[in-house]
Every structure is written in C-alpha cells, then in structure tokens.
Short mmCIF file of C-alpha atoms and ligand atoms in Angstrom, two decimals:
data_model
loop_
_atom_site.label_atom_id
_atom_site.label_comp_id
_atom_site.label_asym_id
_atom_site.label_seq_id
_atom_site.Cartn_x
_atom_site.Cartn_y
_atom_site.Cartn_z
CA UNK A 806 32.39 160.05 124.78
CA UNK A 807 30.76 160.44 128.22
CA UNK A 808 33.82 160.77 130.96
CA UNK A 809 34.15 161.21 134.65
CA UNK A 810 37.92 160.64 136.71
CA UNK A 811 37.74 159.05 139.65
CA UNK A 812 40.08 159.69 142.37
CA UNK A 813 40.54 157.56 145.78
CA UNK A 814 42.41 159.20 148.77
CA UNK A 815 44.54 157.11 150.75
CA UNK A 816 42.35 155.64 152.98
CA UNK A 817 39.86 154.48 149.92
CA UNK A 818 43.26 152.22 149.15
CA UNK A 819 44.92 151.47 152.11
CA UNK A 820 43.95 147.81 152.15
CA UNK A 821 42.24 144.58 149.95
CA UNK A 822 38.87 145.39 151.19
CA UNK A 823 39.03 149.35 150.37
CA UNK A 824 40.44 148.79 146.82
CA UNK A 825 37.50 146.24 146.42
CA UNK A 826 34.93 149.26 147.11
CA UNK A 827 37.02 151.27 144.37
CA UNK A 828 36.77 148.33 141.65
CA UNK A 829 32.73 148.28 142.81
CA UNK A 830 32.15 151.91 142.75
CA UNK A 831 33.96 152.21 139.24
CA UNK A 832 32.33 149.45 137.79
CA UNK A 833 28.78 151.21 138.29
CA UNK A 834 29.06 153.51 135.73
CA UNK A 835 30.35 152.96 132.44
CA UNK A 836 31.77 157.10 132.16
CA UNK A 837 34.33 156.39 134.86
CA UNK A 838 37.36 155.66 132.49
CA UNK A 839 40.16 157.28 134.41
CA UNK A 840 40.90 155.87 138.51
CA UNK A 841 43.59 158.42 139.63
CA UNK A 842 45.10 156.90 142.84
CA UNK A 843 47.25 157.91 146.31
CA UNK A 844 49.21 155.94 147.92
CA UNK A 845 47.99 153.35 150.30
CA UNK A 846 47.10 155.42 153.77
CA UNK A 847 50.39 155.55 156.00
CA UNK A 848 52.66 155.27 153.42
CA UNK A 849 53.52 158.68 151.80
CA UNK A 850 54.30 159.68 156.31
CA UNK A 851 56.32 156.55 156.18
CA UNK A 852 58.27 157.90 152.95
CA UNK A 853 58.41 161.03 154.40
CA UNK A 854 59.87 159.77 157.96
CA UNK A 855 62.36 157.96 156.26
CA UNK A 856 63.50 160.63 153.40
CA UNK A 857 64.03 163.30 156.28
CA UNK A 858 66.74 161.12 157.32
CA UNK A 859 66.12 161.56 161.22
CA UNK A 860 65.15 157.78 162.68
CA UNK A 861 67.47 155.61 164.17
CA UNK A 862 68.40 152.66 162.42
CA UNK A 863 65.81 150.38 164.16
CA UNK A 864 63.13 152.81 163.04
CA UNK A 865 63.88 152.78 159.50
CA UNK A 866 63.90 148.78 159.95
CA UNK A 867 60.00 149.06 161.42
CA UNK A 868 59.03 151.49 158.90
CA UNK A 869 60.21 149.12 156.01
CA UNK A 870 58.60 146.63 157.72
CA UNK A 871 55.21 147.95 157.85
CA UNK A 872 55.24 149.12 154.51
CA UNK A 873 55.91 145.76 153.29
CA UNK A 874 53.06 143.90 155.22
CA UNK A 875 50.64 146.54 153.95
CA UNK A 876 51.42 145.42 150.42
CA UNK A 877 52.04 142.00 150.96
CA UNK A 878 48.41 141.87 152.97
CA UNK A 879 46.85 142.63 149.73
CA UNK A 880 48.97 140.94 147.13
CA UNK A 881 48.03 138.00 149.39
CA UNK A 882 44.53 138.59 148.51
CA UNK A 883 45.25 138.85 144.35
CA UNK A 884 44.82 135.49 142.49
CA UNK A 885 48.16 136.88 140.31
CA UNK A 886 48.20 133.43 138.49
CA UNK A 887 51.76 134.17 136.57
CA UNK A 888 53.32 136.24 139.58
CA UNK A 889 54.33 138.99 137.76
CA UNK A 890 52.67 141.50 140.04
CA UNK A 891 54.46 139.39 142.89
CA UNK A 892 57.63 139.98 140.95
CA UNK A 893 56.89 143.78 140.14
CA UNK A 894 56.37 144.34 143.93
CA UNK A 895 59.65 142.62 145.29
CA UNK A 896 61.71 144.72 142.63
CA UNK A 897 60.23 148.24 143.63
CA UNK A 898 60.48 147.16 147.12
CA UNK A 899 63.92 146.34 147.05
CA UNK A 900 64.95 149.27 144.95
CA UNK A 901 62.82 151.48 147.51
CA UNK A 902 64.73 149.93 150.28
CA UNK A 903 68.03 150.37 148.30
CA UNK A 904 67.41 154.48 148.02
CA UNK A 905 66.04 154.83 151.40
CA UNK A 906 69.36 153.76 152.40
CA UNK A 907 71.19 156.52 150.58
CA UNK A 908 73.14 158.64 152.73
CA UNK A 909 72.65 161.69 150.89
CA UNK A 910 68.41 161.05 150.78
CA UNK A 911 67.69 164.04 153.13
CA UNK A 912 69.75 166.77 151.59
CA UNK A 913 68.27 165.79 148.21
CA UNK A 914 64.84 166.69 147.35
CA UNK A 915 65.32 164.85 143.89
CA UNK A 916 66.05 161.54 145.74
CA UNK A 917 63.33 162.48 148.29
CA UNK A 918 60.60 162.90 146.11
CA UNK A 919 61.94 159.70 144.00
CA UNK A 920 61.42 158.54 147.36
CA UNK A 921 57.68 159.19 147.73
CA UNK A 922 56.51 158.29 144.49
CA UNK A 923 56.87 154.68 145.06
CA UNK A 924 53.35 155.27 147.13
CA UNK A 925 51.32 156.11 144.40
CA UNK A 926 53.07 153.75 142.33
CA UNK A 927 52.33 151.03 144.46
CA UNK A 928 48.50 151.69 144.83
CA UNK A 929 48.15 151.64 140.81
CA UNK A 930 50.33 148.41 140.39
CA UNK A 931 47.82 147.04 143.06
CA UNK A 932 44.74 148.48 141.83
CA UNK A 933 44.71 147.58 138.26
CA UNK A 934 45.11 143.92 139.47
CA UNK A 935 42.23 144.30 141.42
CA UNK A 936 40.05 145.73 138.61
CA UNK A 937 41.94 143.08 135.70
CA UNK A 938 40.73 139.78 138.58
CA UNK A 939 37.35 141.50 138.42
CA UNK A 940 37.21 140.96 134.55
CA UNK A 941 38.02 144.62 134.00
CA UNK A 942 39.70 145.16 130.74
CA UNK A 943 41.84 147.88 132.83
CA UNK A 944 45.29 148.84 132.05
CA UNK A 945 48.01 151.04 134.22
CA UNK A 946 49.44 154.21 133.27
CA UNK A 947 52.23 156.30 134.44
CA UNK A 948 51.04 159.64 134.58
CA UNK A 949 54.73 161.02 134.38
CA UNK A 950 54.87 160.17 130.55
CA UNK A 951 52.31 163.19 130.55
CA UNK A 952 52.14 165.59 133.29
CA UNK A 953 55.54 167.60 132.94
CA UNK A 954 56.58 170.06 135.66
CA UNK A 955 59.08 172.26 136.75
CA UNK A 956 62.15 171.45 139.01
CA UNK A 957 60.53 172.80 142.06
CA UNK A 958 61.09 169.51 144.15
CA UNK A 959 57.98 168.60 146.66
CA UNK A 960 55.58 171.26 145.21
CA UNK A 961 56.36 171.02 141.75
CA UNK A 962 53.94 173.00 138.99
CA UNK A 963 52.71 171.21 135.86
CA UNK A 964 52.57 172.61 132.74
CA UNK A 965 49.16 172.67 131.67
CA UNK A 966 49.65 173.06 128.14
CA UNK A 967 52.15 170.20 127.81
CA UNK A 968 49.59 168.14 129.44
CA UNK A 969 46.88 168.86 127.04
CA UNK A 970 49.05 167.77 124.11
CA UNK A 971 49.86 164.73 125.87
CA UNK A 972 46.98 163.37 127.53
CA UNK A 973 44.89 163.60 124.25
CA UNK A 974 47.76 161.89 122.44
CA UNK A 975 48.78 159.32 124.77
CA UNK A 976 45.93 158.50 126.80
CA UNK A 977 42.89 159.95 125.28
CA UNK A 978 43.17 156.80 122.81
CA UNK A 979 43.23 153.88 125.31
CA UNK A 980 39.98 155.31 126.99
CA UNK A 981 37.91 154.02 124.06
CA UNK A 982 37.97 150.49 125.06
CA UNK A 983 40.44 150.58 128.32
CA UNK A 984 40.05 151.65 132.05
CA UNK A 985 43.17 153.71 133.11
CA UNK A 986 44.69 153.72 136.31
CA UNK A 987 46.94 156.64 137.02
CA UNK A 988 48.82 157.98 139.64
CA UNK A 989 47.96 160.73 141.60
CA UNK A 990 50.62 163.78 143.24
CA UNK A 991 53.50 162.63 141.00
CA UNK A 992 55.20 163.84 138.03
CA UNK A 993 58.08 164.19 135.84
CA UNK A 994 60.52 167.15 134.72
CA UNK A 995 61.83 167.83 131.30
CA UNK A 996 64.84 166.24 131.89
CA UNK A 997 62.82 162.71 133.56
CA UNK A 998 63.10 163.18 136.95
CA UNK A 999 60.30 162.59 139.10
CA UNK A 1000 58.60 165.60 140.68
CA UNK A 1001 55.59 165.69 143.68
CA UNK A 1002 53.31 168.40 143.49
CA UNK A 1003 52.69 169.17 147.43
CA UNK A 1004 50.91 167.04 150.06
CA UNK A 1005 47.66 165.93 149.22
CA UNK A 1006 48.37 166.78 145.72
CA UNK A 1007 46.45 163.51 143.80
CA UNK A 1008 42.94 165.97 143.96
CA UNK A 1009 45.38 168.35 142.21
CA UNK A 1010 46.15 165.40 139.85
CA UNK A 1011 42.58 164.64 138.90
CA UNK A 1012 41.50 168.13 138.74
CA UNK A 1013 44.16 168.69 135.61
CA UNK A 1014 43.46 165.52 134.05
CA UNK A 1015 39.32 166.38 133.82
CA UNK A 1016 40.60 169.79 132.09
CA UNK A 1017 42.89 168.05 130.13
CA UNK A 1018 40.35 165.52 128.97
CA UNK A 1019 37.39 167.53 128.90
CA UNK A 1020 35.80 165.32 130.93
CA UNK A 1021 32.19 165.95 132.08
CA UNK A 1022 32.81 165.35 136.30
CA UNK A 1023 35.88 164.79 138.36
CA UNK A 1024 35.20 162.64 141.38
CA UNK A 1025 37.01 162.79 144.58
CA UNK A 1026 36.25 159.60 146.84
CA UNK A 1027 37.52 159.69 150.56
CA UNK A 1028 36.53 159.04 154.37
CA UNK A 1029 33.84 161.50 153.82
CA UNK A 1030 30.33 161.53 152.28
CA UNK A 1031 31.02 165.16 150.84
CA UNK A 1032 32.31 168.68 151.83
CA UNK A 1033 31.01 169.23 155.84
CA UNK A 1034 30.22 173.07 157.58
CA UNK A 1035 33.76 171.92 159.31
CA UNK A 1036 35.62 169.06 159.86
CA UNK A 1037 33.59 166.24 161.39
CA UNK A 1038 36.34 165.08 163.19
CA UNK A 1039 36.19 168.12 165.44
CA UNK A 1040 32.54 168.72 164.92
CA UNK A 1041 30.42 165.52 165.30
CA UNK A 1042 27.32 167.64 164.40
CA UNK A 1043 28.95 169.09 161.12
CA UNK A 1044 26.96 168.58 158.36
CA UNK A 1045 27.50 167.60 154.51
CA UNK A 1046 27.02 170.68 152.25
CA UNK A 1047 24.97 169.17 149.29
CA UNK A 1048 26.25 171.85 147.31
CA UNK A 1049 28.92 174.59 147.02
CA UNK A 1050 30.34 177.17 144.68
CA UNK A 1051 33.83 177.09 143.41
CA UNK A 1052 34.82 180.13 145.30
CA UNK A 1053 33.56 178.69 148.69
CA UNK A 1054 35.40 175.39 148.20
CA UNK A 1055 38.72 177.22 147.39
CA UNK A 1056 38.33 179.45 150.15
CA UNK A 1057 37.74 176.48 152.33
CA UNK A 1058 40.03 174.16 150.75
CA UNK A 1059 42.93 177.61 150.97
CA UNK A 1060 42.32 177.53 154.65
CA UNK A 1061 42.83 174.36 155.57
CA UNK A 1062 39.94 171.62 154.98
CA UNK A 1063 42.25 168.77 153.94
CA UNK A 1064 39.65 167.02 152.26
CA UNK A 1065 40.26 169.16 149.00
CA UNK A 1066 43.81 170.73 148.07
CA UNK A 1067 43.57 173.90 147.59
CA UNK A 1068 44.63 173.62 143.83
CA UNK A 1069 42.26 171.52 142.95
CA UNK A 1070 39.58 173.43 142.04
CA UNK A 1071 41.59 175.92 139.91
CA UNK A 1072 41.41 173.73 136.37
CA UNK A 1073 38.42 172.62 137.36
CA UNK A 1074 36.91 176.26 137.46
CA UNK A 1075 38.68 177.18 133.99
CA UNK A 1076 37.23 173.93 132.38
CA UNK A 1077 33.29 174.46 133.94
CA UNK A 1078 33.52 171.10 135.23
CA UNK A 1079 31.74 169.92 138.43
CA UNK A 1080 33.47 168.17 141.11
CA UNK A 1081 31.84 165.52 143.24
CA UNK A 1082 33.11 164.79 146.97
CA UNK A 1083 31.74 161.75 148.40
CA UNK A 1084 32.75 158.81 150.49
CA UNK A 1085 34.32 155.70 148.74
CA UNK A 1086 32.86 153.47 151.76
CA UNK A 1087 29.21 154.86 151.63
CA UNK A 1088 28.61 156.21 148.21
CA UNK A 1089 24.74 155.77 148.47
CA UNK A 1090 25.21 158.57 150.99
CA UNK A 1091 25.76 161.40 148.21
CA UNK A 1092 28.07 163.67 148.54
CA UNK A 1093 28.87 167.41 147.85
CA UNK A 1094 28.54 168.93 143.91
CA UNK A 1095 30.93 171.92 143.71
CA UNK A 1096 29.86 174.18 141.02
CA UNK A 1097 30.12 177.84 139.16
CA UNK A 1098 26.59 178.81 140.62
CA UNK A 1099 24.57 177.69 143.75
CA UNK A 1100 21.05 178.01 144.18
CA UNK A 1101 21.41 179.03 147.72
CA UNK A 1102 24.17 181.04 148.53
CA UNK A 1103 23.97 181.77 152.50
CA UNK A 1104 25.93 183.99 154.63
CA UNK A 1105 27.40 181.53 156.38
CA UNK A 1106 28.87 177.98 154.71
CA UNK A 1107 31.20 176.48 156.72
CA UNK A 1108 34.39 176.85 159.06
CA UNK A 1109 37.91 175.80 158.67
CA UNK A 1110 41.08 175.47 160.44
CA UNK A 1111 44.56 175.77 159.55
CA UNK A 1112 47.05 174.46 162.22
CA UNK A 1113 50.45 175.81 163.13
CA UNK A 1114 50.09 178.98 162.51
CA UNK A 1115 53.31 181.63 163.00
CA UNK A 1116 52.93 185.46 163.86
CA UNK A 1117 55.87 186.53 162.50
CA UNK A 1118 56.20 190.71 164.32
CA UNK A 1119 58.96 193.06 162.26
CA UNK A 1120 60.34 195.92 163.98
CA UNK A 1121 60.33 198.87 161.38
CA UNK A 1122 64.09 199.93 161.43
CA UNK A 1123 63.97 203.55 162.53
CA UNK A 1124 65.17 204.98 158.84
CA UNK A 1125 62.91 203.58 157.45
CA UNK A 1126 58.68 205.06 157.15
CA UNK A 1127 56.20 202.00 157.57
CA UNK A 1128 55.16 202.30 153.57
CA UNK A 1129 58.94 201.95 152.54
CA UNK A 1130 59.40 199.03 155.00
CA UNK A 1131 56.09 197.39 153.96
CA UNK A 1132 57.21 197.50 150.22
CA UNK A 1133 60.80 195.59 151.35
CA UNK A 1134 59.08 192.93 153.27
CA UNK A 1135 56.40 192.21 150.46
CA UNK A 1136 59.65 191.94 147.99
CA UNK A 1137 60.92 188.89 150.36
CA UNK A 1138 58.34 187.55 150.39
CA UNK A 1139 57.43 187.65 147.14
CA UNK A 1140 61.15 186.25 146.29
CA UNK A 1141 60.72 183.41 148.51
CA UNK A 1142 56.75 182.37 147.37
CA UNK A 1143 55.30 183.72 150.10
CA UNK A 1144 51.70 185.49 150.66
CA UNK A 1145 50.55 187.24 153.71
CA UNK A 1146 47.49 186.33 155.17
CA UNK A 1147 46.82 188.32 158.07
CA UNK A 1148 48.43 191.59 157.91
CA UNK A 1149 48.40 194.82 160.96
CA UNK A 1150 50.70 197.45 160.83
CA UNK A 1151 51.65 200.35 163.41
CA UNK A 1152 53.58 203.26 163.24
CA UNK A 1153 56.77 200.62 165.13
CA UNK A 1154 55.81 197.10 163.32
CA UNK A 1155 54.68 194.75 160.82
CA UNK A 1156 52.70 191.64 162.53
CA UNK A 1157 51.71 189.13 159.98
CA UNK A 1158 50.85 185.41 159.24
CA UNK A 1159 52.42 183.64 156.23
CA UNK A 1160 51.15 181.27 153.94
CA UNK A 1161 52.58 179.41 151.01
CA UNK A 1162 51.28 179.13 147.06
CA UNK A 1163 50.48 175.23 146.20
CA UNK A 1164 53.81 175.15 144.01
CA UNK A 1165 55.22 176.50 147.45
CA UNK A 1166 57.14 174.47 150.16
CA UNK A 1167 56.36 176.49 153.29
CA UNK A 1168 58.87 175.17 156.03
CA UNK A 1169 61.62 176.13 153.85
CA UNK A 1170 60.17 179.00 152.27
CA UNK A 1171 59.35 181.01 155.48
CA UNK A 1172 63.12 179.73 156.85
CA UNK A 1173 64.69 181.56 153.72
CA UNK A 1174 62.63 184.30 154.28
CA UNK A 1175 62.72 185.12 157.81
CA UNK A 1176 66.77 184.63 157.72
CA UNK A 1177 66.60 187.33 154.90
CA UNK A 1178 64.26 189.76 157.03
CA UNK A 1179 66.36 189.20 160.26
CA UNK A 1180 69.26 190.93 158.13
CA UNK A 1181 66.60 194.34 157.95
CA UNK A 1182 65.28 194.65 161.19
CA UNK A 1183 64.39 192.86 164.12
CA UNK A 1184 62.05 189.36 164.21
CA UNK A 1185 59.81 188.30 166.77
CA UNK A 1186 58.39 185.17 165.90
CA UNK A 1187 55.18 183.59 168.29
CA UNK A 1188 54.12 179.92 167.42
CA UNK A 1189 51.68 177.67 168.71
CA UNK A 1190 48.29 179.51 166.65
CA UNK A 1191 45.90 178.36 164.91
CA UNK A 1192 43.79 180.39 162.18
CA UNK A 1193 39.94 180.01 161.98
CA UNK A 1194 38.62 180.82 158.65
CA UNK A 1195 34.78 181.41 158.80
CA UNK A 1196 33.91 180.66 155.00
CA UNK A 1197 30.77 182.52 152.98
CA UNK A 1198 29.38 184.65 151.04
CA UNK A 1199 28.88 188.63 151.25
CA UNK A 1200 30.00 188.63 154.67
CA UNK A 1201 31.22 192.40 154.68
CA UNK A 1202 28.26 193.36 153.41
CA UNK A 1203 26.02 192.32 155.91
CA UNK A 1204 25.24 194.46 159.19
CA UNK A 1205 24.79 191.32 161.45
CA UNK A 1206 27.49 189.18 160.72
CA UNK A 1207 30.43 191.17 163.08
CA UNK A 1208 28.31 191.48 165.82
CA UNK A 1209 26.92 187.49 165.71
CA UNK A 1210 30.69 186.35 165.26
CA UNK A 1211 32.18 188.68 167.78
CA UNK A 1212 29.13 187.97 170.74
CA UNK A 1213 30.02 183.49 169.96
CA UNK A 1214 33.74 184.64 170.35
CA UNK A 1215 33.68 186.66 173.77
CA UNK A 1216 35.71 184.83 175.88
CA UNK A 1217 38.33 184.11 173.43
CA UNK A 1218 41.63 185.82 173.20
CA UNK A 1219 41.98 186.51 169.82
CA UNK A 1220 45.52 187.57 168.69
CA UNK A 1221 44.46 188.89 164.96
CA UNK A 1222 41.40 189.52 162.63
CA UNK A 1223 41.37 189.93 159.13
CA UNK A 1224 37.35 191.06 157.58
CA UNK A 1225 36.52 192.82 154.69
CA UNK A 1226 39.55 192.39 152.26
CA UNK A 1227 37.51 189.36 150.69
CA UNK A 1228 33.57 189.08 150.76
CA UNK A 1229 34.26 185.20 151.46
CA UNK A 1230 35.92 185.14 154.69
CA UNK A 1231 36.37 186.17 157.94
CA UNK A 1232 39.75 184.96 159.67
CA UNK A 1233 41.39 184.62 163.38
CA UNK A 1234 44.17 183.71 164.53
CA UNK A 1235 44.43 182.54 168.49
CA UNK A 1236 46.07 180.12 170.91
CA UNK A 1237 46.00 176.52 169.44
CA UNK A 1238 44.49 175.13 172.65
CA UNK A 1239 41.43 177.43 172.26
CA UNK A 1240 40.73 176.17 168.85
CA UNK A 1241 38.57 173.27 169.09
CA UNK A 1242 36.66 174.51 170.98
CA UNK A 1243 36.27 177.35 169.48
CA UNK A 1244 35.22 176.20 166.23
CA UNK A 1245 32.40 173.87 168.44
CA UNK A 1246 30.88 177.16 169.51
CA UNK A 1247 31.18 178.85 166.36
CA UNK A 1248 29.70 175.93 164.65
CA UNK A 1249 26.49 175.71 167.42
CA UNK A 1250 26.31 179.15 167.08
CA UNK A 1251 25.91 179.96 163.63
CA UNK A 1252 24.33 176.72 162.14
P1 ADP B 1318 42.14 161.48 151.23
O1 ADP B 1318 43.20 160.61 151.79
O2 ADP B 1318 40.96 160.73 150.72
O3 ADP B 1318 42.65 162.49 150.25
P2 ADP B 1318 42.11 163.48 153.32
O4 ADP B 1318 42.53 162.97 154.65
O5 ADP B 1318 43.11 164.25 152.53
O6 ADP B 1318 41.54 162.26 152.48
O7 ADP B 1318 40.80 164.38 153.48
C1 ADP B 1318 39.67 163.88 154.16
C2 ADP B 1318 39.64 164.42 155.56
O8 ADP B 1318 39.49 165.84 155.52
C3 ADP B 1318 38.47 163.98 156.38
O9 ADP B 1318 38.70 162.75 157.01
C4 ADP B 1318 38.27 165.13 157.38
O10 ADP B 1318 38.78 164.83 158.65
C5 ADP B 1318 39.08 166.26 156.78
N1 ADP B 1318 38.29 167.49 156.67
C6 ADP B 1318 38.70 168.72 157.09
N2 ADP B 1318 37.76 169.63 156.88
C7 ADP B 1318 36.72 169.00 156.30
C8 ADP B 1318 35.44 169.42 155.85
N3 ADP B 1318 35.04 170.68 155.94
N4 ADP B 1318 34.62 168.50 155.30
C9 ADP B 1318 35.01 167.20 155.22
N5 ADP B 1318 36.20 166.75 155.63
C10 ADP B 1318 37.05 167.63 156.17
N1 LIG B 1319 50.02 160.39 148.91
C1 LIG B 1319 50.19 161.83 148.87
C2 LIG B 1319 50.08 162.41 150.26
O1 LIG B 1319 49.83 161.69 151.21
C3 LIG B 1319 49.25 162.50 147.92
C4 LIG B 1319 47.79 162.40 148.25
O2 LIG B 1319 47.39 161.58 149.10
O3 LIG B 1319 46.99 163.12 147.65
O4 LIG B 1319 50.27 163.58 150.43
MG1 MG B 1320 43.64 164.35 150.49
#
C-alpha cells in the first residue's frame, strides 16, 4: 500500500476557504491516507495568552471571543445536516472556557497543555467534516490513543517504539479503505494525560507517524512553496531550494527556520523517507524534496536566524582552573537540558549562548540553570542578540569561505563566532537591530 502523510500548518487551516485547499490537495492523490493537522492559525498564541494566566479579565473575554468566531465562521460554512459537529463544538468550547477559568491554569503545565490541545483538536473535528461534505469516506482520529510520551509537560518526548506497536495496530487498519485525520503536536502519557511536544511540534507529529507507518513521503504544507536560502519574509529575493539534504535541513531547521521543527527530520532520516515542503495555497508551485543525498551539494545553502538570543558571561571563581570550571558548568547544563552553542573561554570567563533539546522548554530551563550557576560564580547576562547561522556544506574546508563571509560582514559588530566545530555551519551572534539587515547583505552577497 502506497502512503504519503500530509500535514497542514496553521495557516493551511485557519479558515473555510484554507481547509477547502486541504480537502482539494488531498483528494489529488489517492496515497495521501493520513492529514495530520495544527490548530487553526492564532489559536495555539491565544491558548497560550490565556494559560500564562497574565490578561486582565476583559482580555481573556476578547480572546474567547475570537476564538469562537474563528470556529463558528467555518462551522457556518459546513452543511452538518444532524448538528452533531455543531453540538461537538459548543461542548469543547464550553469545557475550554470552563478550564481557562481555572485559577490554578498557570502554575500547572498539565492543565496548560490540556489547555492547548483543544487547537489541534478543533482543526480535526473541523476538517474531517470538510473532507466527509466532499464525499470523502474520511474518519477522525485521536492521535493520543497512540503516540505515548513522557511527563515532560510542553516539550514532551514520544516513545517511538510504543508508537510503532500502536499505529500498525490501531490505525494501520482503517487506512485500507478510510482517510485519517489526526492531530498534530499533541499527545498522551502513560497515565492519560495529555502532553504537547514543543511549539511547532505537528511537523514533529508527521515525521513519527511516516516512520511509524513506513510510509513512502511525509508532506509538510504551509505559507511557503518549499524550504527558501532564508526566510522570505526578511528576504524578498530568497529563493526556494528545490532540493536539500537531511543534514542541511536540520541544521537549518536547529537554527531557527520555523518552517520545519527541528525534530522533524530525525525519524524521517532513520526511516529513509523523503520529506516534501510546499505551499498548501500554490501547490503547482513545487516545493523543496529533503533527502539522504543531493546531487548538488554547494558551499553555501541558505541562512537562518534565531531570535532572542542570551550571552550568558561566567566569572571563573578564582579556586577554580578554567578546565575544572568548564566541566561544572557543562554538568548544569547538562542537568537542566541544556546545550551550548557558542562557546569562548579566557583564562577569567566562560561566555556562551544556550540552546534547548526539542524535548526541552528553554525559558525555564536556562532560569533553573542560571539560578544554579549564580550559586558558583558570578553571571553576567547580555540580551537583545540575535544568532545568524550561515547553513552548508564543507565550509571549513574551503580557503574562500572566511574571507567572503568576513569582507560582506565588515561593518558589523559581531559579539561571537563559532566556525569549524561542524562542516555545516558558520554562526554569529550580534545586536538584534543589525540583523535584518544583515542577513539582506549576506544573502546579496553570497547568492
Ligand atoms: P506552519 O504554520 O505551516 O507550520 P510556520 O509559520 O511554522 O508554518 O512556518 C512557515 C514560515 O517559516 C514561513 O511563513 C516563513 O516566514 C518561515 N521561514 C523561516 N525561514 C524559512 C526558510 N528558510 N524557508 C521558508 N520559510 C521560512
Ligand atoms: N499549534 C501548535 C503551535 O502553534 C503546533 C504547530 O502548529 O505545529 O505551536
Ligand atoms: Mg510550523
């Protein structure tokens, strides 16, 4: 059985019209049997506002507000002739209302991400109508019955194995005459309660279900027509890469272009199964193939951004020798789920950049840790950076590339470099305000 999974972001569902380009897109090829879906665009911020438990009564009143005429504009569009979907809706709505209302929401991340998976569960009760009024014989699924994880609220892991078992014996068996629709980013723990697996996570969601599968492509439809050099947003001359390799797209993906998560291509690798980035609005426009070997694999591939960078600077306490203090700090860090990914050292201090694993939350991560390194020595932390990745292949090996990057970057103030640990990066970190522009000169420069 021939099998591609089809994911749509949240702007491929965010209203009647977008979910009609899903049921379309879906319905031209008889292999897509699995529709993984995110929540409606808007909606997972709007969970988020109101789980953090900071907005004034009136807010929380608008944000209810506009979640609720978002669904009710396309429920208004569905025929629903018995109005069970109608009913379905005004239950989960009122229950969503009910524990946004719970005074203990934001110190709970069990509530909190019960919170935020009524946005993914929203999209598939919506989306199956769609396909079922198009004469789809689809059915929806709750991907929590097979995608176990850990406790780790908000960037949960799955357990791969479990899923496996699971999807072959409780989903494999409606694909033969059905068309699932699944959500993406959520999931459940042994015990039932429901687990997210880190912003962005439904790519994440899709990826596992193709290995789990074995299915021959994994699709990921968004606002894009593919993978670009850098964000077009920033860029409008960025360009769609028609192909890339896994390692590129993780590396890109790792630092910072949203349009993948950077777990995503992880299964995907271990399975040998191709992705496919393209947009949901303009599929004729192709998209980018990620895959184990390119034909072309050029120095340069693209650029990336991560915002909101910290330079966190350690004083070495004086009893200590640099080594000895190193080896402490990595331990934190370590403890707390922490990597480092800019690193210099002197003979007085540590400067580095941290960065969290996908299963890791970083806000609260890098809070625990920096209160436990305060106790050693002194921290000195500078915010307001941004980190430029440029993303390729053999760039330490190749006599040109420091020389082209450093003449495009000679009126910047750069505040850190990392080269040569990997030969698929290059990274800075510098002021946020020179970052845009940056990356436009970078981007003129060496494409
Ligand atoms: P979805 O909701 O479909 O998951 P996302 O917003 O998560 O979509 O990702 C798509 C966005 O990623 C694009 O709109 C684009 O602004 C951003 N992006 C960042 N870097 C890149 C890149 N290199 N190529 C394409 N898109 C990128
Ligand atoms: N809806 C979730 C989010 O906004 C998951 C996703 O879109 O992939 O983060
Ligand atoms: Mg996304």
């Amino acid at each position: 059985m021939s099998l591609v999974i089809s994911k749509f972001g949240g702007t491929s569902v965010k209203n009647f019209k977008s979910m009609q380009n899903c049921v379309n897109l879906v319905m031209r090829n008889q292999a897509r049997k699995v529709v993984v879906t995110s929540a409606p665009s808007g909606i997972t911020n709007n969970l988020v506002a109101l789980g953090d438990g900071g907005l004034t009564h009136q807010q929380r009143i608008e944000i209810f507000q506009q979640i609720e005429q978002q669904l009710h504009d396309i429920l208004n569009m569905l025929v629903d002739t018995n109005g069970l979907i109608s009913d379905r809706l005004s239950i989960m709505l009122n229950d969503m209302r009910e524990l946004a209302s719970d005074p203990e929401l934001n110190i709970c991340p069990e509530k909190q991400d019960w919170l935020l998976s009524y946005g993914e569960r929203f999209a598939s009760l919506l989306l199956t109508q769609c396909f079922i009024e198009k004469g789809v014989n689809a059915v929806e699924f709750d991907i929590r019955e097979i995608l176990l994880t850990d406790e780790n609220h908000g960037s949960a892991t799955p357990n791969t194995a479990a899923l496996g078992l699971l999807a072959k014996d409780l989903l494999k068996p409606k694909l033969e005459n059905k068309l699932v629709i699944t959500q993406g980013f959520l999931g459940k723990t042994e015990s039932g309660k429901t687990t997210t697996l880190g912003r962005g996570g439904s790519d994440y969601t899709a990826a596992l279900l193709s290995e789990a599968l074995d299915a021959e492509k994994c699709e990921i439809w968004t606002d894009v027509a593919g993978v670009y050099s850098t964000d077009p947003r920033i860029v409008s001359e960025a360009f769609p890469l028609p192909e890339l390799s896994y390692d590129e797209a993780a590396e890109m993906a790792n630092f910072g272009a949203k349009v993948l998560h950077p777990a995503t291509l992880a299964p995907t690798l271990r399975a040998g199964i191709p992705v496919f980035v393209g947009s949901t609005k303009e599929p004729e426009k192709g998209g980018t193939t990620i895959v184990q070997d390119c034909e072309q694999e050029p120095h340069y591939r693209a650029i990336t951004r991560r915002r909101e960078q910290k330079l966190v600077t350690l004083q070495t306490p004086k009893l200590l020798r640099t080594n000895q203090f190193i080896g402490k700090v990595f331990s934190v860090l370590d403890k707390f789920g922490l990597s480092v990914d800019l690193i210099t050292t002197s003979e007085t201090s540590i400067s580095l950049t941290l960065n969290a694993g996908d299963q890791t939350n970083l806000a609260s991560a890098s809070k625990g840790a920096l209160s436990e390194l305060s106790q050693m020595c002194d921290v000195e932390i500078t915010s307001g950076l941004d980190l430029i990745t440029i993303v390729g292949n053999k760039l330490h090996q190749n006599n040109g590339v420091t020389s082209k990057i450093f003449a495009l970057l000679e009126d910047v103030s750069l505040r850190m470099i990392s080269y040569g640990a990997n030969p698929h990066n290059i990274s800075f970190l510098l002021d946020a305000s020179d970052s845009e522009s940056t990356i436009k000169k970078l981007h003129s420069g060496l494409f």
